[in-house]
């Protein structure tokens, strides 16, 4: 099977294409393997919302739920077993990619319980436990970039565990995330972990920024405000990439990483998350074609992946050298009355709340299925 030309061009431009979805049906049907062969997919991300959707549809989990009910499993342990089994199986599907990319790609992410987002100690404990349970070298543990998450990231990296830092919305928080990663690498080095085996990505959310800021621009309602709709998400990501280059790619603050790289350390790649377009007035490939840059990851919902395959125009690096223009967009947003600090605070809080809600729905649905199976 041949790779799609548009997605292959995206990959050739330095963007690792990851699928933002996972289900047992997708694994068992061979669909995931097919996407690797035809859509240049080299990784998978999951989150509580994705798992909630997977478990609520179809019958792929019925047999396992019935077995777990017979064993007397409680709802938390049942979810843990089901989700880690799926992630382990997906890791195995992507094992060849992991080997051929020397560990850079072929990754599958699983998130710590979102209810722990503000508890560093429990986040670290669960991250270590998930790493041991899945027991695959191509796993990423997802930890949210809350204030409590930052020290947890450092400690988990220091344990030699690869981390996908999620729910990053602001450049300010992104700088802190990169610092947490480098601190973790120093800790790992001090305890003789092989730095070459530790990988990390920083998941910078894109479309949600436009959704929140567009809403505020429409409330302001002036021509100047309305003209800025749909620009903030891409500008924010481009500013983040400039920070990445500053720390990892030869910028003024690269010296710390260079010292660690001499011991085998890998750069922490930016990952563009939330790249499904929410506003139908915008191009459905906006957050892909406008964020092409070397050493990045774009995690795409399947709908967006297929849109890129069908009509995405990949024109090479669209990010390097754009920081000044991106900053102009932010200056204009501030000038028309957008409180950017408040925007990012709201997005982080709502991001955690959305994942908590999905997790609670997952708990409720699984409890119902366990009860039903136990009655049969």
mmCIF file of C-alpha atoms in Angstrom:
data_model
loop_
_atom_site.group_PDB
_atom_site.id
_atom_site.type_symbol
_atom_site.label_atom_id
_atom_site.label_comp_id
_atom_site.label_asym_id
_atom_site.label_seq_id
_atom_site.Cartn_x
_atom_site.Cartn_y
_atom_site.Cartn_z
ATOM 1 C CA UNK A 1 0.000 0.000 0.000
ATOM 2 C CA UNK A 2 1.340 3.414 -0.977
ATOM 3 C CA UNK A 3 1.573 6.402 1.325
ATOM 4 C CA UNK A 4 -0.723 9.325 0.604
ATOM 5 C CA UNK A 5 1.317 12.052 -1.125
ATOM 6 C CA UNK A 6 0.041 14.964 0.954
ATOM 7 C CA UNK A 7 0.660 13.311 4.311
ATOM 8 C CA UNK A 8 3.994 11.963 3.080
ATOM 9 C CA UNK A 9 4.978 15.548 2.185
ATOM 10 C CA UNK A 10 4.053 16.622 5.723
ATOM 11 C CA UNK A 11 6.274 13.892 7.108
ATOM 12 C CA UNK A 12 9.114 14.802 4.739
ATOM 13 C CA UNK A 13 8.938 18.400 5.986
ATOM 14 C CA UNK A 14 9.898 17.203 9.466
ATOM 15 C CA UNK A 15 6.467 16.721 11.047
ATOM 16 C CA UNK A 16 5.766 13.414 12.777
ATOM 17 C CA UNK A 17 2.144 12.475 12.088
ATOM 18 C CA UNK A 18 0.416 11.007 15.131
ATOM 19 C CA UNK A 19 -3.191 9.873 15.311
ATOM 20 C CA UNK A 20 -5.244 11.461 18.061
ATOM 21 C CA UNK A 21 -7.422 8.423 18.682
ATOM 22 C CA UNK A 22 -7.294 4.835 19.893
ATOM 23 C CA UNK A 23 -9.801 2.037 20.325
ATOM 24 C CA UNK A 24 -9.691 -1.730 20.464
ATOM 25 C CA UNK A 25 -11.648 -1.904 17.209
ATOM 26 C CA UNK A 26 -9.006 0.223 15.501
ATOM 27 C CA UNK A 27 -6.246 -2.101 16.732
ATOM 28 C CA UNK A 28 -7.969 -5.432 16.098
ATOM 29 C CA UNK A 29 -9.373 -4.524 12.683
ATOM 30 C CA UNK A 30 -5.937 -3.635 11.370
ATOM 31 C CA UNK A 31 -6.963 -0.018 10.841
ATOM 32 C CA UNK A 32 -4.082 1.356 12.893
ATOM 33 C CA UNK A 33 -1.590 -0.736 10.929
ATOM 34 C CA UNK A 34 -3.223 0.479 7.698
ATOM 35 C CA UNK A 35 -2.846 4.125 8.730
ATOM 36 C CA UNK A 36 0.845 3.487 9.354
ATOM 37 C CA UNK A 37 1.131 2.097 5.817
ATOM 38 C CA UNK A 38 -0.999 4.656 3.973
ATOM 39 C CA UNK A 39 -1.129 7.846 6.079
ATOM 40 C CA UNK A 40 2.440 8.104 7.443
ATOM 41 C CA UNK A 41 1.133 7.676 10.999
ATOM 42 C CA UNK A 42 4.048 7.141 13.381
ATOM 43 C CA UNK A 43 2.410 7.599 16.778
ATOM 44 C CA UNK A 44 -0.832 7.602 18.749
ATOM 45 C CA UNK A 45 -2.143 9.839 21.506
ATOM 46 C CA UNK A 46 -4.969 9.078 23.895
ATOM 47 C CA UNK A 47 -6.765 11.015 26.591
ATOM 48 C CA UNK A 48 -9.726 10.393 28.911
ATOM 49 C CA UNK A 49 -12.193 11.696 26.324
ATOM 50 C CA UNK A 50 -10.881 9.282 23.687
ATOM 51 C CA UNK A 51 -11.107 6.302 26.046
ATOM 52 C CA UNK A 52 -14.589 7.304 27.154
ATOM 53 C CA UNK A 53 -15.701 7.396 23.515
ATOM 54 C CA UNK A 54 -14.070 4.055 22.702
ATOM 55 C CA UNK A 55 -15.633 2.197 25.622
ATOM 56 C CA UNK A 56 -19.094 3.637 25.017
ATOM 57 C CA UNK A 57 -19.301 2.444 21.399
ATOM 58 C CA UNK A 58 -19.673 -1.064 20.033
ATOM 59 C CA UNK A 59 -18.995 -4.335 21.796
ATOM 60 C CA UNK A 60 -15.213 -4.736 21.587
ATOM 61 C CA UNK A 61 -14.858 -4.555 25.368
ATOM 62 C CA UNK A 62 -17.846 -6.679 26.374
ATOM 63 C CA UNK A 63 -15.906 -9.895 26.882
ATOM 64 C CA UNK A 64 -13.198 -8.309 28.977
ATOM 65 C CA UNK A 65 -15.717 -6.382 31.086
ATOM 66 C CA UNK A 66 -17.590 -9.601 31.772
ATOM 67 C CA UNK A 67 -14.362 -11.336 32.766
ATOM 68 C CA UNK A 68 -13.375 -8.462 35.054
ATOM 69 C CA UNK A 69 -16.831 -8.480 36.660
ATOM 70 C CA UNK A 70 -16.467 -12.204 37.366
ATOM 71 C CA UNK A 71 -13.141 -11.487 39.059
ATOM 72 C CA UNK A 72 -14.807 -8.880 41.272
ATOM 73 C CA UNK A 73 -12.789 -5.987 39.848
ATOM 74 C CA UNK A 74 -13.772 -2.511 40.998
ATOM 75 C CA UNK A 75 -14.337 0.226 38.449
ATOM 76 C CA UNK A 76 -10.927 1.900 38.812
ATOM 77 C CA UNK A 77 -8.977 -1.310 38.378
ATOM 78 C CA UNK A 78 -11.207 -2.329 35.454
ATOM 79 C CA UNK A 79 -10.515 0.932 33.610
ATOM 80 C CA UNK A 80 -6.832 0.632 34.346
ATOM 81 C CA UNK A 81 -6.734 -2.908 32.926
ATOM 82 C CA UNK A 82 -8.754 -2.043 29.819
ATOM 83 C CA UNK A 83 -6.857 1.133 28.927
ATOM 84 C CA UNK A 84 -3.377 -0.233 29.592
ATOM 85 C CA UNK A 85 -4.195 -3.333 27.525
ATOM 86 C CA UNK A 86 -5.181 -1.118 24.577
ATOM 87 C CA UNK A 87 -2.108 1.053 24.893
ATOM 88 C CA UNK A 88 0.204 -1.950 25.199
ATOM 89 C CA UNK A 89 -1.326 -3.478 22.056
ATOM 90 C CA UNK A 90 -0.929 -0.187 20.172
ATOM 91 C CA UNK A 91 2.705 0.008 21.322
ATOM 92 C CA UNK A 92 3.237 -3.416 19.788
ATOM 93 C CA UNK A 93 1.656 -2.329 16.488
ATOM 94 C CA UNK A 94 4.031 0.647 16.404
ATOM 95 C CA UNK A 95 7.116 -1.280 17.573
ATOM 96 C CA UNK A 96 8.595 -1.353 14.072
ATOM 97 C CA UNK A 97 8.301 2.418 13.742
ATOM 98 C CA UNK A 98 9.902 2.813 17.155
ATOM 99 C CA UNK A 99 12.868 0.692 16.111
ATOM 100 C CA UNK A 100 13.331 2.286 12.692
ATOM 101 C CA UNK A 101 13.161 5.827 14.113
ATOM 102 C CA UNK A 102 15.639 5.005 16.889
ATOM 103 C CA UNK A 103 12.990 5.655 19.525
ATOM 104 C CA UNK A 104 11.916 9.079 18.305
ATOM 105 C CA UNK A 105 8.530 7.927 17.022
ATOM 106 C CA UNK A 106 6.407 4.800 17.288
ATOM 107 C CA UNK A 107 5.078 6.232 20.531
ATOM 108 C CA UNK A 108 1.733 5.712 22.285
ATOM 109 C CA UNK A 109 0.622 8.038 25.093
ATOM 110 C CA UNK A 110 -1.475 7.226 28.141
ATOM 111 C CA UNK A 111 -2.581 9.882 30.611
ATOM 112 C CA UNK A 112 -2.477 9.825 34.371
ATOM 113 C CA UNK A 113 -5.876 10.091 36.049
ATOM 114 C CA UNK A 114 -6.925 13.721 35.395
ATOM 115 C CA UNK A 115 -8.250 13.967 38.946
ATOM 116 C CA UNK A 116 -4.590 14.038 40.023
ATOM 117 C CA UNK A 117 -3.741 17.127 37.949
ATOM 118 C CA UNK A 118 -3.101 19.224 41.053
ATOM 119 C CA UNK A 119 -1.397 16.525 43.144
ATOM 120 C CA UNK A 120 2.268 16.097 42.262
ATOM 121 C CA UNK A 121 2.932 13.171 44.612
ATOM 122 C CA UNK A 122 0.100 11.011 43.318
ATOM 123 C CA UNK A 123 0.872 11.971 39.719
ATOM 124 C CA UNK A 124 4.438 10.714 40.096
ATOM 125 C CA UNK A 125 3.289 7.492 41.770
ATOM 126 C CA UNK A 126 0.732 6.745 39.084
ATOM 127 C CA UNK A 127 3.120 7.636 36.257
ATOM 128 C CA UNK A 128 5.656 5.127 37.554
ATOM 129 C CA UNK A 129 2.940 2.522 38.019
ATOM 130 C CA UNK A 130 1.563 2.994 34.488
ATOM 131 C CA UNK A 131 5.078 2.772 33.038
ATOM 132 C CA UNK A 132 5.635 -0.557 34.774
ATOM 133 C CA UNK A 133 2.160 -1.897 33.922
ATOM 134 C CA UNK A 134 2.271 -1.189 30.192
ATOM 135 C CA UNK A 135 5.911 -2.311 30.152
ATOM 136 C CA UNK A 136 6.811 -1.061 26.669
ATOM 137 C CA UNK A 137 9.784 1.192 25.828
ATOM 138 C CA UNK A 138 7.726 3.161 23.276
ATOM 139 C CA UNK A 139 5.229 4.399 25.861
ATOM 140 C CA UNK A 140 4.719 8.050 26.789
ATOM 141 C CA UNK A 141 3.146 8.970 30.119
ATOM 142 C CA UNK A 142 1.000 12.090 29.732
ATOM 143 C CA UNK A 143 1.213 14.594 32.560
ATOM 144 C CA UNK A 144 -0.688 17.903 32.444
ATOM 145 C CA UNK A 145 1.326 21.123 32.607
ATOM 146 C CA UNK A 146 -0.390 22.482 35.696
ATOM 147 C CA UNK A 147 1.746 24.101 38.387
ATOM 148 C CA UNK A 148 1.616 20.831 40.325
ATOM 149 C CA UNK A 149 2.429 18.962 37.148
ATOM 150 C CA UNK A 150 5.757 20.728 36.597
ATOM 151 C CA UNK A 151 7.662 19.159 39.521
ATOM 152 C CA UNK A 152 5.993 15.842 38.727
ATOM 153 C CA UNK A 153 7.354 16.040 35.169
ATOM 154 C CA UNK A 154 10.864 16.633 36.500
ATOM 155 C CA UNK A 155 10.653 13.718 38.913
ATOM 156 C CA UNK A 156 9.195 11.281 36.386
ATOM 157 C CA UNK A 157 11.835 12.176 33.778
ATOM 158 C CA UNK A 158 14.488 11.718 36.467
ATOM 159 C CA UNK A 159 13.198 8.154 36.905
ATOM 160 C CA UNK A 160 14.108 7.479 33.260
ATOM 161 C CA UNK A 161 10.491 7.562 32.082
ATOM 162 C CA UNK A 162 9.475 9.223 28.802
ATOM 163 C CA UNK A 163 6.829 11.927 29.187
ATOM 164 C CA UNK A 164 4.275 13.648 26.976
ATOM 165 C CA UNK A 165 3.516 16.954 28.709
ATOM 166 C CA UNK A 166 -0.072 17.873 27.904
ATOM 167 C CA UNK A 167 -2.487 20.811 28.252
ATOM 168 C CA UNK A 168 0.031 23.564 27.461
ATOM 169 C CA UNK A 169 -1.659 26.773 26.347
ATOM 170 C CA UNK A 170 0.734 29.672 26.987
ATOM 171 C CA UNK A 171 4.302 30.359 25.933
ATOM 172 C CA UNK A 172 5.083 31.256 29.541
ATOM 173 C CA UNK A 173 4.004 27.819 30.753
ATOM 174 C CA UNK A 174 5.827 26.202 27.826
ATOM 175 C CA UNK A 175 9.111 27.758 28.982
ATOM 176 C CA UNK A 176 8.494 26.226 32.417
ATOM 177 C CA UNK A 177 7.799 22.839 30.810
ATOM 178 C CA UNK A 178 11.109 22.889 28.944
ATOM 179 C CA UNK A 179 12.849 23.809 32.192
ATOM 180 C CA UNK A 180 11.135 20.935 33.994
ATOM 181 C CA UNK A 181 12.309 18.539 31.282
ATOM 182 C CA UNK A 182 15.929 19.712 31.461
ATOM 183 C CA UNK A 183 15.860 19.511 35.263
ATOM 184 C CA UNK A 184 14.559 15.962 34.934
ATOM 185 C CA UNK A 185 17.370 15.038 32.572
ATOM 186 C CA UNK A 186 19.913 16.370 35.058
ATOM 187 C CA UNK A 187 18.300 14.218 37.728
ATOM 188 C CA UNK A 188 18.339 11.178 35.462
ATOM 189 C CA UNK A 189 21.996 11.732 34.661
ATOM 190 C CA UNK A 190 22.845 12.027 38.353
ATOM 191 C CA UNK A 191 21.332 8.586 38.973
ATOM 192 C CA UNK A 192 23.060 7.034 35.934
ATOM 193 C CA UNK A 193 20.008 6.635 33.679
ATOM 194 C CA UNK A 194 20.733 6.385 29.953
ATOM 195 C CA UNK A 195 19.632 9.802 28.695
ATOM 196 C CA UNK A 196 19.444 8.539 25.121
ATOM 197 C CA UNK A 197 16.475 6.351 26.081
ATOM 198 C CA UNK A 198 14.459 9.226 27.580
ATOM 199 C CA UNK A 199 12.197 11.084 25.160
ATOM 200 C CA UNK A 200 9.621 13.818 25.634
ATOM 201 C CA UNK A 201 7.160 15.941 23.709
ATOM 202 C CA UNK A 202 5.409 19.119 24.836
ATOM 203 C CA UNK A 203 1.772 19.167 23.709
ATOM 204 C CA UNK A 204 0.844 22.744 22.858
ATOM 205 C CA UNK A 205 -2.897 23.124 22.292
ATOM 206 C CA UNK A 206 -3.954 25.176 19.274
ATOM 207 C CA UNK A 207 -7.632 25.260 18.272
ATOM 208 C CA UNK A 208 -8.923 25.849 21.789
ATOM 209 C CA UNK A 209 -6.963 29.111 21.866
ATOM 210 C CA UNK A 210 -8.841 30.385 18.821
ATOM 211 C CA UNK A 211 -12.174 29.192 20.214
ATOM 212 C CA UNK A 212 -11.737 31.144 23.451
ATOM 213 C CA UNK A 213 -10.196 34.267 21.946
ATOM 214 C CA UNK A 214 -12.631 34.403 19.006
ATOM 215 C CA UNK A 215 -15.503 34.343 21.502
ATOM 216 C CA UNK A 216 -14.015 37.335 23.315
ATOM 217 C CA UNK A 217 -13.281 39.192 20.061
ATOM 218 C CA UNK A 218 -16.907 38.776 19.001
ATOM 219 C CA UNK A 219 -18.042 40.165 22.348
ATOM 220 C CA UNK A 220 -15.844 43.229 21.816
ATOM 221 C CA UNK A 221 -17.335 43.451 18.325
ATOM 222 C CA UNK A 222 -15.254 46.265 16.819
ATOM 223 C CA UNK A 223 -13.952 45.921 13.237
ATOM 224 C CA UNK A 224 -10.399 45.760 14.616
ATOM 225 C CA UNK A 225 -11.341 42.959 17.004
ATOM 226 C CA UNK A 226 -13.321 40.940 14.451
ATOM 227 C CA UNK A 227 -10.441 41.137 11.955
ATOM 228 C CA UNK A 228 -8.247 39.195 14.409
ATOM 229 C CA UNK A 229 -10.457 36.102 14.580
ATOM 230 C CA UNK A 230 -8.742 32.836 13.731
ATOM 231 C CA UNK A 231 -5.214 34.190 14.097
ATOM 232 C CA UNK A 232 -4.333 33.624 17.741
ATOM 233 C CA UNK A 233 -3.952 29.828 17.745
ATOM 234 C CA UNK A 234 -1.357 29.708 14.974
ATOM 235 C CA UNK A 235 0.445 32.821 16.267
ATOM 236 C CA UNK A 236 0.664 31.304 19.754
ATOM 237 C CA UNK A 237 2.141 28.071 18.404
ATOM 238 C CA UNK A 238 4.637 29.976 16.266
ATOM 239 C CA UNK A 239 5.806 31.911 19.309
ATOM 240 C CA UNK A 240 6.172 28.612 21.152
ATOM 241 C CA UNK A 241 8.339 27.229 18.357
ATOM 242 C CA UNK A 242 10.637 30.231 18.623
ATOM 243 C CA UNK A 243 11.057 29.380 22.321
ATOM 244 C CA UNK A 244 11.809 25.775 21.377
ATOM 245 C CA UNK A 245 14.520 26.947 18.981
ATOM 246 C CA UNK A 246 15.955 29.188 21.694
ATOM 247 C CA UNK A 247 16.338 26.259 24.093
ATOM 248 C CA UNK A 248 17.055 23.280 21.823
ATOM 249 C CA UNK A 249 18.002 24.464 18.371
ATOM 250 C CA UNK A 250 20.952 26.814 18.636
ATOM 251 C CA UNK A 251 19.296 29.810 20.309
ATOM 252 C CA UNK A 252 20.643 31.974 23.092
ATOM 253 C CA UNK A 253 19.651 29.461 25.788
ATOM 254 C CA UNK A 254 20.718 26.245 24.036
ATOM 255 C CA UNK A 255 23.879 25.775 26.106
ATOM 256 C CA UNK A 256 22.113 23.858 28.908
ATOM 257 C CA UNK A 257 20.688 21.355 26.447
ATOM 258 C CA UNK A 258 23.994 21.109 24.545
ATOM 259 C CA UNK A 259 25.726 20.043 27.747
ATOM 260 C CA UNK A 260 23.127 17.300 28.304
ATOM 261 C CA UNK A 261 23.121 16.309 24.624
ATOM 262 C CA UNK A 262 26.792 15.414 25.001
ATOM 263 C CA UNK A 263 25.556 12.691 27.363
ATOM 264 C CA UNK A 264 22.987 11.467 24.843
ATOM 265 C CA UNK A 265 19.985 13.623 25.783
ATOM 266 C CA UNK A 266 17.205 14.128 23.250
ATOM 267 C CA UNK A 267 15.460 17.417 22.537
ATOM 268 C CA UNK A 268 11.884 17.774 23.753
ATOM 269 C CA UNK A 269 9.891 18.224 20.559
ATOM 270 C CA UNK A 270 6.897 20.557 20.311
ATOM 271 C CA UNK A 271 3.665 18.694 19.621
ATOM 272 C CA UNK A 272 0.700 20.534 18.110
ATOM 273 C CA UNK A 273 -2.413 19.221 19.847
ATOM 274 C CA UNK A 274 -6.081 20.110 19.462
ATOM 275 C CA UNK A 275 -5.567 20.512 15.721
ATOM 276 C CA UNK A 276 -9.108 19.649 14.664
ATOM 277 C CA UNK A 277 -10.704 22.872 13.422
ATOM 278 C CA UNK A 278 -13.725 23.877 15.497
ATOM 279 C CA UNK A 279 -14.965 26.791 13.344
ATOM 280 C CA UNK A 280 -16.377 25.645 9.972
ATOM 281 C CA UNK A 281 -15.476 29.034 8.498
ATOM 282 C CA UNK A 282 -11.777 28.146 8.755
ATOM 283 C CA UNK A 283 -9.873 25.739 6.536
ATOM 284 C CA UNK A 284 -10.147 22.225 7.929
ATOM 285 C CA UNK A 285 -6.366 21.820 7.554
ATOM 286 C CA UNK A 286 -5.472 25.213 9.105
ATOM 287 C CA UNK A 287 -3.657 23.855 12.148
ATOM 288 C CA UNK A 288 -1.615 21.459 10.037
ATOM 289 C CA UNK A 289 -0.533 23.403 6.944
ATOM 290 C CA UNK A 290 0.256 26.580 8.912
ATOM 291 C CA UNK A 291 2.305 24.769 11.554
ATOM 292 C CA UNK A 292 4.728 22.772 9.421
ATOM 293 C CA UNK A 293 8.191 22.926 10.998
ATOM 294 C CA UNK A 294 11.167 20.605 11.497
ATOM 295 C CA UNK A 295 11.291 18.419 14.613
ATOM 296 C CA UNK A 296 7.620 18.821 15.468
ATOM 297 C CA UNK A 297 4.723 16.441 16.001
ATOM 298 C CA UNK A 298 1.139 17.039 14.876
ATOM 299 C CA UNK A 299 -1.446 14.806 16.527
ATOM 300 C CA UNK A 300 -4.469 14.707 14.237
ATOM 301 C CA UNK A 301 -8.013 13.471 14.750
ATOM 302 C CA UNK A 302 -8.851 11.070 11.920
ATOM 303 C CA UNK A 303 -11.172 13.606 10.276
ATOM 304 C CA UNK A 304 -8.348 16.131 10.066
ATOM 305 C CA UNK A 305 -5.892 13.490 8.878
ATOM 306 C CA UNK A 306 -8.220 12.577 6.021
ATOM 307 C CA UNK A 307 -8.726 16.252 5.144
ATOM 308 C CA UNK A 308 -4.954 16.652 4.814
ATOM 309 C CA UNK A 309 -4.763 13.489 2.731
ATOM 310 C CA UNK A 310 -7.504 14.784 0.439
ATOM 311 C CA UNK A 311 -6.581 18.430 -0.090
ATOM 312 C CA UNK A 312 -3.856 19.574 2.322
ATOM 313 C CA UNK A 313 -1.259 21.815 0.691
ATOM 314 C CA UNK A 314 2.127 21.307 2.335
ATOM 315 C CA UNK A 315 4.449 24.158 1.384
ATOM 316 C CA UNK A 316 7.398 23.396 3.645
ATOM 317 C CA UNK A 317 8.407 25.169 6.840
ATOM 318 C CA UNK A 318 5.653 27.652 7.727
ATOM 319 C CA UNK A 319 6.886 28.495 11.219
ATOM 320 C CA UNK A 320 10.604 29.323 11.378
ATOM 321 C CA UNK A 321 11.213 33.051 11.254
ATOM 322 C CA UNK A 322 7.585 34.002 11.950
ATOM 323 C CA UNK A 323 7.920 34.995 15.614
ATOM 324 C CA UNK A 324 7.923 38.757 14.967
ATOM 325 C CA UNK A 325 4.718 38.580 12.908
ATOM 326 C CA UNK A 326 3.144 36.305 15.519
ATOM 327 C CA UNK A 327 4.014 38.770 18.259
ATOM 328 C CA UNK A 328 2.315 41.515 16.236
ATOM 329 C CA UNK A 329 -0.893 39.477 16.338
ATOM 330 C CA UNK A 330 -0.636 39.235 20.130
ATOM 331 C CA UNK A 331 0.092 42.937 20.438
ATOM 332 C CA UNK A 332 -3.049 43.683 18.438
ATOM 333 C CA UNK A 333 -5.092 41.311 20.597
ATOM 334 C CA UNK A 334 -3.933 43.127 23.709
ATOM 335 C CA UNK A 335 -4.653 46.480 22.088
ATOM 336 C CA UNK A 336 -8.295 45.595 21.403
ATOM 337 C CA UNK A 337 -8.806 44.453 24.994
ATOM 338 C CA UNK A 338 -8.010 40.724 25.155
ATOM 339 C CA UNK A 339 -6.594 39.707 28.560
ATOM 340 C CA UNK A 340 -4.256 36.949 27.377
ATOM 341 C CA UNK A 341 -3.231 35.836 30.876
ATOM 342 C CA UNK A 342 -6.883 35.277 31.723
ATOM 343 C CA UNK A 343 -7.432 33.410 28.448
ATOM 344 C CA UNK A 344 -4.676 30.939 29.263
ATOM 345 C CA UNK A 345 -5.792 30.518 32.887
ATOM 346 C CA UNK A 346 -9.334 29.735 31.718
ATOM 347 C CA UNK A 347 -8.122 27.294 29.061
ATOM 348 C CA UNK A 348 -5.937 25.358 31.501
ATOM 349 C CA UNK A 349 -8.691 25.132 34.101
ATOM 350 C CA UNK A 350 -11.297 24.110 31.533
ATOM 351 C CA UNK A 351 -8.887 21.623 29.949
ATOM 352 C CA UNK A 352 -8.460 19.784 33.244
ATOM 353 C CA UNK A 353 -12.207 19.984 33.923
ATOM 354 C CA UNK A 354 -13.073 18.493 30.513
ATOM 355 C CA UNK A 355 -10.761 15.543 31.060
ATOM 356 C CA UNK A 356 -12.097 15.067 34.590
ATOM 357 C CA UNK A 357 -15.663 15.048 33.250
ATOM 358 C CA UNK A 358 -14.761 12.477 30.591
ATOM 359 C CA UNK A 359 -13.053 10.346 33.240
ATOM 360 C CA UNK A 360 -16.104 10.506 35.489
ATOM 361 C CA UNK A 361 -18.289 9.490 32.538
ATOM 362 C CA UNK A 362 -15.903 6.624 31.851
ATOM 363 C CA UNK A 363 -16.099 5.529 35.479
ATOM 364 C CA UNK A 364 -19.893 5.675 35.433
ATOM 365 C CA UNK A 365 -20.265 3.804 32.151
ATOM 366 C CA UNK A 366 -17.779 1.108 33.194
ATOM 367 C CA UNK A 367 -19.491 0.709 36.570
ATOM 368 C CA UNK A 368 -22.762 0.144 34.735
ATOM 369 C CA UNK A 369 -21.217 -2.423 32.416
ATOM 370 C CA UNK A 370 -19.554 -4.256 35.317
ATOM 371 C CA UNK A 371 -22.869 -4.391 37.173
ATOM 372 C CA UNK A 372 -24.677 -5.624 34.071
ATOM 373 C CA UNK A 373 -22.050 -8.294 33.400
ATOM 374 C CA UNK A 374 -22.058 -9.356 37.016
ATOM 375 C CA UNK A 375 -25.799 -9.933 36.897
ATOM 376 C CA UNK A 376 -25.550 -12.255 33.865
#
